[in-house]
Amino acid sequence: MVADCNDPLALAADLFCEKEMDLESIESSVREILVGIGENPEREGLLRTPHRVAKSYKELLSGYRMDPKALINNAVFDVVYDQMVIVRDIEFASMCEHHMLPFMGRAHVAYVPSDKVIGLSKIPRIVDLFSKRLQVQERMTTQIAEYIDVVLNPKGVAVVVEGLHMCMMLRGVKKQNARMTTSAMLGQFRDDMSTRMEFLDNISRGAEKLHF
Ligand SMILES: [Zn+2]
């Protein structure tokens, strides 16, 4: 549970602070789904499925209740450094809110510090904070950028996310290789073309094609 939900970092993270995830209600709902499908939820292979699904949701949707203070954990430092910091190829897995199917891929994050930097390992944690929720990729991308903006107040933040969506690959149009790219550019990345190009050049260099 989040220790202090009124902390500015927690407020900016848009968390569910009121109650814990109700695993029992998820379990009974999954049992209903099995019945709706026409399955027998009492057969051996399915007996513990509602429990397993509830447990996996707890992990896959843990972003709603991550404690941002613990996550940042004193890893913001005052530094005189005003060059671009880039962390690329951050793997993520999220769940599309329209179909509750996974989408996954990689995120690339950059910022230009004004006077603060953050420990590099914390950037993937911020990606987790927003990916481990029911999401649309566009909103997730914006939330990551805006959160870093709140934490570091940098001169600029850029986030590019590439995702493969199970709901597109397995059903409906069945586009196996349709990769969705979204971006959010704030401050210097929005206003200054050369800053933006430096970032985009960097993340395209040696980039492997996204696949499962
Ligand atoms: Zn979907």
mmCIF file of C-alpha atoms and ligand atoms in Angstrom:
data_model
loop_
_atom_site.group_PDB
_atom_site.id
_atom_site.type_symbol
_atom_site.label_atom_id
_atom_site.label_comp_id
_atom_site.label_asym_id
_atom_site.label_seq_id
_atom_site.Cartn_x
_atom_site.Cartn_y
_atom_site.Cartn_z
ATOM 1 C CA MET A 1 0.000 0.000 0.000
ATOM 2 C CA VAL A 2 1.122 3.552 -0.651
ATOM 3 C CA ALA A 3 2.402 5.138 2.534
ATOM 4 C CA ASP A 4 1.481 8.753 1.853
ATOM 5 C CA CYS A 5 -1.096 9.310 -0.856
ATOM 6 C CA ASN A 6 -1.141 13.093 -0.439
ATOM 7 C CA ASP A 7 2.535 13.400 -1.215
ATOM 8 C CA PRO A 8 2.944 15.477 -4.413
ATOM 9 C CA LEU A 9 4.695 12.567 -6.146
ATOM 10 C CA ALA A 10 1.805 10.253 -5.297
ATOM 11 C CA LEU A 11 -0.775 12.787 -6.461
ATOM 12 C CA ALA A 12 1.033 13.182 -9.777
ATOM 13 C CA ALA A 13 1.121 9.387 -10.194
ATOM 14 C CA ASP A 14 -2.686 9.211 -10.190
ATOM 15 C CA LEU A 15 -2.897 6.181 -7.906
ATOM 16 C CA PHE A 16 -5.724 4.137 -6.439
ATOM 17 C CA CYS A 17 -5.241 4.867 -2.770
ATOM 18 C CA GLU A 18 -8.667 4.127 -1.350
ATOM 19 C CA LYS A 19 -8.629 0.369 -1.412
ATOM 20 C CA GLU A 20 -6.564 -2.687 -2.137
ATOM 21 C CA MET A 21 -7.269 -4.791 -5.195
ATOM 22 C CA ASP A 22 -10.247 -7.051 -4.419
ATOM 23 C CA LEU A 23 -8.853 -10.435 -5.418
ATOM 24 C CA GLU A 24 -11.912 -12.340 -4.243
ATOM 25 C CA SER A 25 -14.199 -10.369 -6.502
ATOM 26 C CA ILE A 26 -11.838 -10.924 -9.458
ATOM 27 C CA GLU A 27 -11.817 -14.666 -8.714
ATOM 28 C CA SER A 28 -15.587 -14.960 -8.619
ATOM 29 C CA SER A 29 -15.901 -12.894 -11.800
ATOM 30 C CA VAL A 30 -13.441 -15.112 -13.652
ATOM 31 C CA ARG A 31 -15.461 -18.120 -12.527
ATOM 32 C CA GLU A 32 -18.520 -16.424 -14.076
ATOM 33 C CA ILE A 33 -16.626 -15.866 -17.315
ATOM 34 C CA LEU A 34 -15.743 -19.573 -17.448
ATOM 35 C CA VAL A 35 -19.404 -20.464 -16.985
ATOM 36 C CA GLY A 36 -20.360 -17.907 -19.651
ATOM 37 C CA ILE A 37 -17.923 -19.527 -22.078
ATOM 38 C CA GLY A 38 -19.661 -22.829 -21.447
ATOM 39 C CA GLU A 39 -16.765 -24.346 -19.530
ATOM 40 C CA ASN A 40 -16.975 -26.319 -16.339
ATOM 41 C CA PRO A 41 -15.067 -24.277 -13.737
ATOM 42 C CA GLU A 42 -14.946 -27.363 -11.521
ATOM 43 C CA ARG A 43 -12.868 -29.458 -13.880
ATOM 44 C CA GLU A 44 -9.345 -30.050 -12.723
ATOM 45 C CA GLY A 45 -7.499 -27.810 -15.158
ATOM 46 C CA LEU A 46 -9.729 -24.820 -14.410
ATOM 47 C CA LEU A 47 -10.204 -25.283 -10.706
ATOM 48 C CA ARG A 48 -7.471 -22.858 -9.702
ATOM 49 C CA THR A 49 -7.682 -20.674 -12.817
ATOM 50 C CA PRO A 50 -9.745 -17.877 -11.176
ATOM 51 C CA HIS A 51 -7.161 -17.730 -8.407
ATOM 52 C CA ARG A 52 -4.266 -17.673 -10.892
ATOM 53 C CA VAL A 53 -5.889 -14.946 -12.990
ATOM 54 C CA ALA A 54 -6.501 -12.791 -9.908
ATOM 55 C CA LYS A 55 -2.888 -13.235 -8.845
ATOM 56 C CA SER A 56 -1.589 -12.377 -12.294
ATOM 57 C CA TYR A 57 -3.761 -9.231 -12.384
ATOM 58 C CA LYS A 58 -2.269 -8.210 -9.084
ATOM 59 C CA GLU A 59 1.147 -8.228 -10.715
ATOM 60 C CA LEU A 60 0.186 -6.959 -14.178
ATOM 61 C CA LEU A 61 -1.866 -4.107 -12.724
ATOM 62 C CA SER A 62 0.422 -3.238 -9.830
ATOM 63 C CA GLY A 63 1.089 0.263 -11.191
ATOM 64 C CA TYR A 64 -2.024 1.688 -9.548
ATOM 65 C CA ARG A 65 -0.575 1.097 -6.111
ATOM 66 C CA MET A 66 3.174 1.536 -6.442
ATOM 67 C CA ASP A 67 4.588 3.863 -3.865
ATOM 68 C CA PRO A 68 6.319 6.606 -5.851
ATOM 69 C CA LYS A 69 8.372 7.706 -2.864
ATOM 70 C CA ALA A 70 9.794 4.212 -2.470
ATOM 71 C CA LEU A 71 10.216 4.049 -6.222
ATOM 72 C CA ILE A 72 12.224 7.260 -6.495
ATOM 73 C CA ASN A 73 13.905 6.384 -3.204
ATOM 74 C CA ASN A 74 16.243 9.351 -2.810
ATOM 75 C CA ALA A 75 17.643 8.838 -6.284
ATOM 76 C CA VAL A 76 17.211 12.451 -7.397
ATOM 77 C CA PHE A 77 20.517 14.292 -7.311
ATOM 78 C CA ASP A 78 21.586 17.897 -7.753
ATOM 79 C CA VAL A 79 24.079 17.952 -10.572
ATOM 80 C CA VAL A 80 25.517 20.563 -12.869
ATOM 81 C CA TYR A 81 24.937 18.768 -16.154
ATOM 82 C CA ASP A 82 22.840 20.110 -18.958
ATOM 83 C CA GLN A 83 23.328 17.528 -21.691
ATOM 84 C CA MET A 84 20.717 15.081 -22.812
ATOM 85 C CA VAL A 85 20.252 11.889 -20.801
ATOM 86 C CA ILE A 86 18.796 8.994 -22.823
ATOM 87 C CA VAL A 87 17.592 5.604 -21.625
ATOM 88 C CA ARG A 88 16.477 3.520 -24.579
ATOM 89 C CA ASP A 89 14.965 0.067 -25.105
ATOM 90 C CA ILE A 90 13.131 -0.137 -21.796
ATOM 91 C CA GLU A 91 10.942 -3.227 -22.044
ATOM 92 C CA PHE A 92 7.388 -2.879 -20.829
ATOM 93 C CA ALA A 93 4.214 -4.951 -20.690
ATOM 94 C CA SER A 94 0.816 -3.372 -20.267
ATOM 95 C CA MET A 95 -2.855 -4.254 -20.738
ATOM 96 C CA CYS A 96 -5.082 -2.553 -23.268
ATOM 97 C CA GLU A 97 -8.117 -1.145 -21.512
ATOM 98 C CA HIS A 98 -10.437 -1.877 -24.426
ATOM 99 C CA HIS A 99 -9.923 -5.651 -24.562
ATOM 100 C CA MET A 100 -7.917 -6.418 -21.426
ATOM 101 C CA LEU A 101 -5.294 -8.069 -23.598
ATOM 102 C CA PRO A 102 -1.582 -7.380 -23.297
ATOM 103 C CA PHE A 103 0.385 -4.936 -25.342
ATOM 104 C CA MET A 104 4.123 -4.811 -24.977
ATOM 105 C CA GLY A 105 7.231 -3.386 -26.467
ATOM 106 C CA ARG A 106 9.816 -0.824 -25.531
ATOM 107 C CA ALA A 107 10.008 2.735 -24.346
ATOM 108 C CA HIS A 108 12.717 5.292 -24.971
ATOM 109 C CA VAL A 109 13.047 8.156 -22.544
ATOM 110 C CA ALA A 110 15.196 11.275 -22.635
ATOM 111 C CA TYR A 111 15.450 14.463 -20.671
ATOM 112 C CA VAL A 112 17.624 17.539 -20.525
ATOM 113 C CA PRO A 113 18.274 18.328 -16.841
ATOM 114 C CA SER A 114 18.000 21.800 -15.448
ATOM 115 C CA ASP A 115 19.656 21.094 -12.093
ATOM 116 C CA LYS A 116 18.485 17.622 -11.107
ATOM 117 C CA VAL A 117 19.119 14.136 -12.463
ATOM 118 C CA ILE A 118 17.619 10.803 -11.468
ATOM 119 C CA GLY A 119 19.342 7.442 -10.978
ATOM 120 C CA LEU A 120 19.180 5.622 -14.307
ATOM 121 C CA SER A 121 17.533 2.505 -12.900
ATOM 122 C CA LYS A 122 14.570 4.618 -11.769
ATOM 123 C CA ILE A 123 13.426 5.470 -15.277
ATOM 124 C CA PRO A 124 12.316 1.871 -16.034
ATOM 125 C CA ARG A 125 10.495 1.900 -12.686
ATOM 126 C CA ILE A 126 8.584 4.994 -13.794
ATOM 127 C CA VAL A 127 7.689 3.158 -17.020
ATOM 128 C CA ASP A 128 6.379 0.271 -14.844
ATOM 129 C CA LEU A 129 4.381 2.679 -12.709
ATOM 130 C CA PHE A 130 2.288 3.657 -15.725
ATOM 131 C CA SER A 131 2.455 0.500 -17.866
ATOM 132 C CA LYS A 132 1.195 -1.866 -15.193
ATOM 133 C CA ARG A 133 -2.347 -0.563 -15.465
ATOM 134 C CA LEU A 134 -5.242 -0.806 -17.885
ATOM 135 C CA GLN A 135 -3.968 1.571 -20.504
ATOM 136 C CA VAL A 136 -4.045 3.002 -23.956
ATOM 137 C CA GLN A 137 -0.555 3.494 -25.319
ATOM 138 C CA GLU A 138 -1.097 7.188 -26.052
ATOM 139 C CA ARG A 139 -2.008 8.019 -22.459
ATOM 140 C CA MET A 140 0.770 5.859 -21.024
ATOM 141 C CA THR A 141 3.324 7.738 -23.131
ATOM 142 C CA THR A 142 2.069 11.137 -21.979
ATOM 143 C CA GLN A 143 1.890 10.069 -18.332
ATOM 144 C CA ILE A 144 5.517 8.886 -18.309
ATOM 145 C CA ALA A 145 6.685 12.195 -19.798
ATOM 146 C CA GLU A 146 4.584 14.342 -17.470
ATOM 147 C CA TYR A 147 5.662 12.400 -14.415
ATOM 148 C CA ILE A 148 9.356 12.893 -15.186
ATOM 149 C CA ASP A 149 8.563 16.547 -15.737
ATOM 150 C CA VAL A 150 7.102 16.729 -12.202
ATOM 151 C CA VAL A 151 9.922 14.766 -10.560
ATOM 152 C CA LEU A 152 12.866 16.578 -12.188
ATOM 153 C CA ASN A 153 11.481 19.810 -13.573
ATOM 154 C CA PRO A 154 13.922 19.427 -16.482
ATOM 155 C CA LYS A 155 14.392 21.656 -19.524
ATOM 156 C CA GLY A 156 12.653 19.025 -21.585
ATOM 157 C CA VAL A 157 11.391 15.432 -21.621
ATOM 158 C CA ALA A 158 10.826 13.082 -24.538
ATOM 159 C CA VAL A 159 9.196 9.669 -24.526
ATOM 160 C CA VAL A 160 8.744 7.375 -27.521
ATOM 161 C CA VAL A 161 6.895 4.085 -27.058
ATOM 162 C CA GLU A 162 6.715 1.258 -29.582
ATOM 163 C CA GLY A 163 4.111 -1.392 -28.852
ATOM 164 C CA LEU A 164 2.670 -4.583 -30.284
ATOM 165 C CA HIS A 165 -0.955 -5.056 -29.346
ATOM 166 C CA MET A 166 -2.357 -8.550 -28.863
ATOM 167 C CA CYS A 167 -5.854 -7.256 -29.519
ATOM 168 C CA MET A 168 -4.725 -6.234 -33.000
ATOM 169 C CA MET A 169 -2.554 -9.272 -33.657
ATOM 170 C CA LEU A 170 -4.944 -12.016 -32.572
ATOM 171 C CA ARG A 171 -8.392 -10.755 -33.381
ATOM 172 C CA GLY A 172 -10.243 -8.438 -35.749
ATOM 173 C CA VAL A 173 -7.866 -7.164 -38.390
ATOM 174 C CA LYS A 174 -5.082 -9.648 -37.416
ATOM 175 C CA LYS A 175 -2.187 -7.410 -38.282
ATOM 176 C CA GLN A 176 0.663 -9.511 -36.932
ATOM 177 C CA ASN A 177 3.336 -6.898 -37.341
ATOM 178 C CA ALA A 178 1.429 -3.693 -36.802
ATOM 179 C CA ARG A 179 3.623 -1.776 -34.464
ATOM 180 C CA MET A 180 2.222 1.311 -32.843
ATOM 181 C CA THR A 181 4.509 4.244 -32.118
ATOM 182 C CA THR A 182 3.521 7.086 -29.831
ATOM 183 C CA SER A 183 5.520 10.027 -28.565
ATOM 184 C CA ALA A 184 5.317 12.835 -26.065
ATOM 185 C CA MET A 185 7.668 15.809 -26.321
ATOM 186 C CA LEU A 186 7.808 18.469 -23.640
ATOM 187 C CA GLY A 187 9.841 21.673 -23.261
ATOM 188 C CA GLN A 188 13.036 21.760 -25.273
ATOM 189 C CA PHE A 189 12.129 18.589 -27.207
ATOM 190 C CA ARG A 190 8.959 20.252 -28.397
ATOM 191 C CA ASP A 191 10.418 23.675 -29.076
ATOM 192 C CA ASP A 192 13.848 22.861 -30.458
ATOM 193 C CA MET A 193 14.109 20.741 -33.568
ATOM 194 C CA SER A 194 17.814 19.907 -33.111
ATOM 195 C CA THR A 195 17.209 18.547 -29.588
ATOM 196 C CA ARG A 196 14.360 16.433 -30.878
ATOM 197 C CA MET A 197 16.429 15.170 -33.827
ATOM 198 C CA GLU A 198 19.350 14.251 -31.568
ATOM 199 C CA PHE A 199 17.010 12.074 -29.521
ATOM 200 C CA LEU A 200 15.242 10.495 -32.495
ATOM 201 C CA ASP A 201 18.589 9.782 -34.227
ATOM 202 C CA ASN A 202 19.888 8.135 -31.096
ATOM 203 C CA ILE A 203 16.947 5.802 -30.602
ATOM 204 C CA SER A 204 16.833 4.737 -34.254
ATOM 205 C CA ARG A 205 20.536 3.875 -34.359
ATOM 206 C CA GLY A 206 20.969 0.084 -34.390
ATOM 207 C CA ALA A 207 17.361 -0.437 -33.410
ATOM 208 C CA GLU A 208 16.117 -3.977 -33.863
ATOM 209 C CA LYS A 209 12.690 -4.619 -35.269
ATOM 210 C CA LEU A 210 10.146 -5.154 -32.545
ATOM 211 C CA HIS A 211 8.811 -8.709 -32.286
ATOM 212 C CA PHE A 212 7.520 -11.199 -29.781
HETATM 213 ZN ZN ZN B 1 -7.288 -3.470 -27.430
#
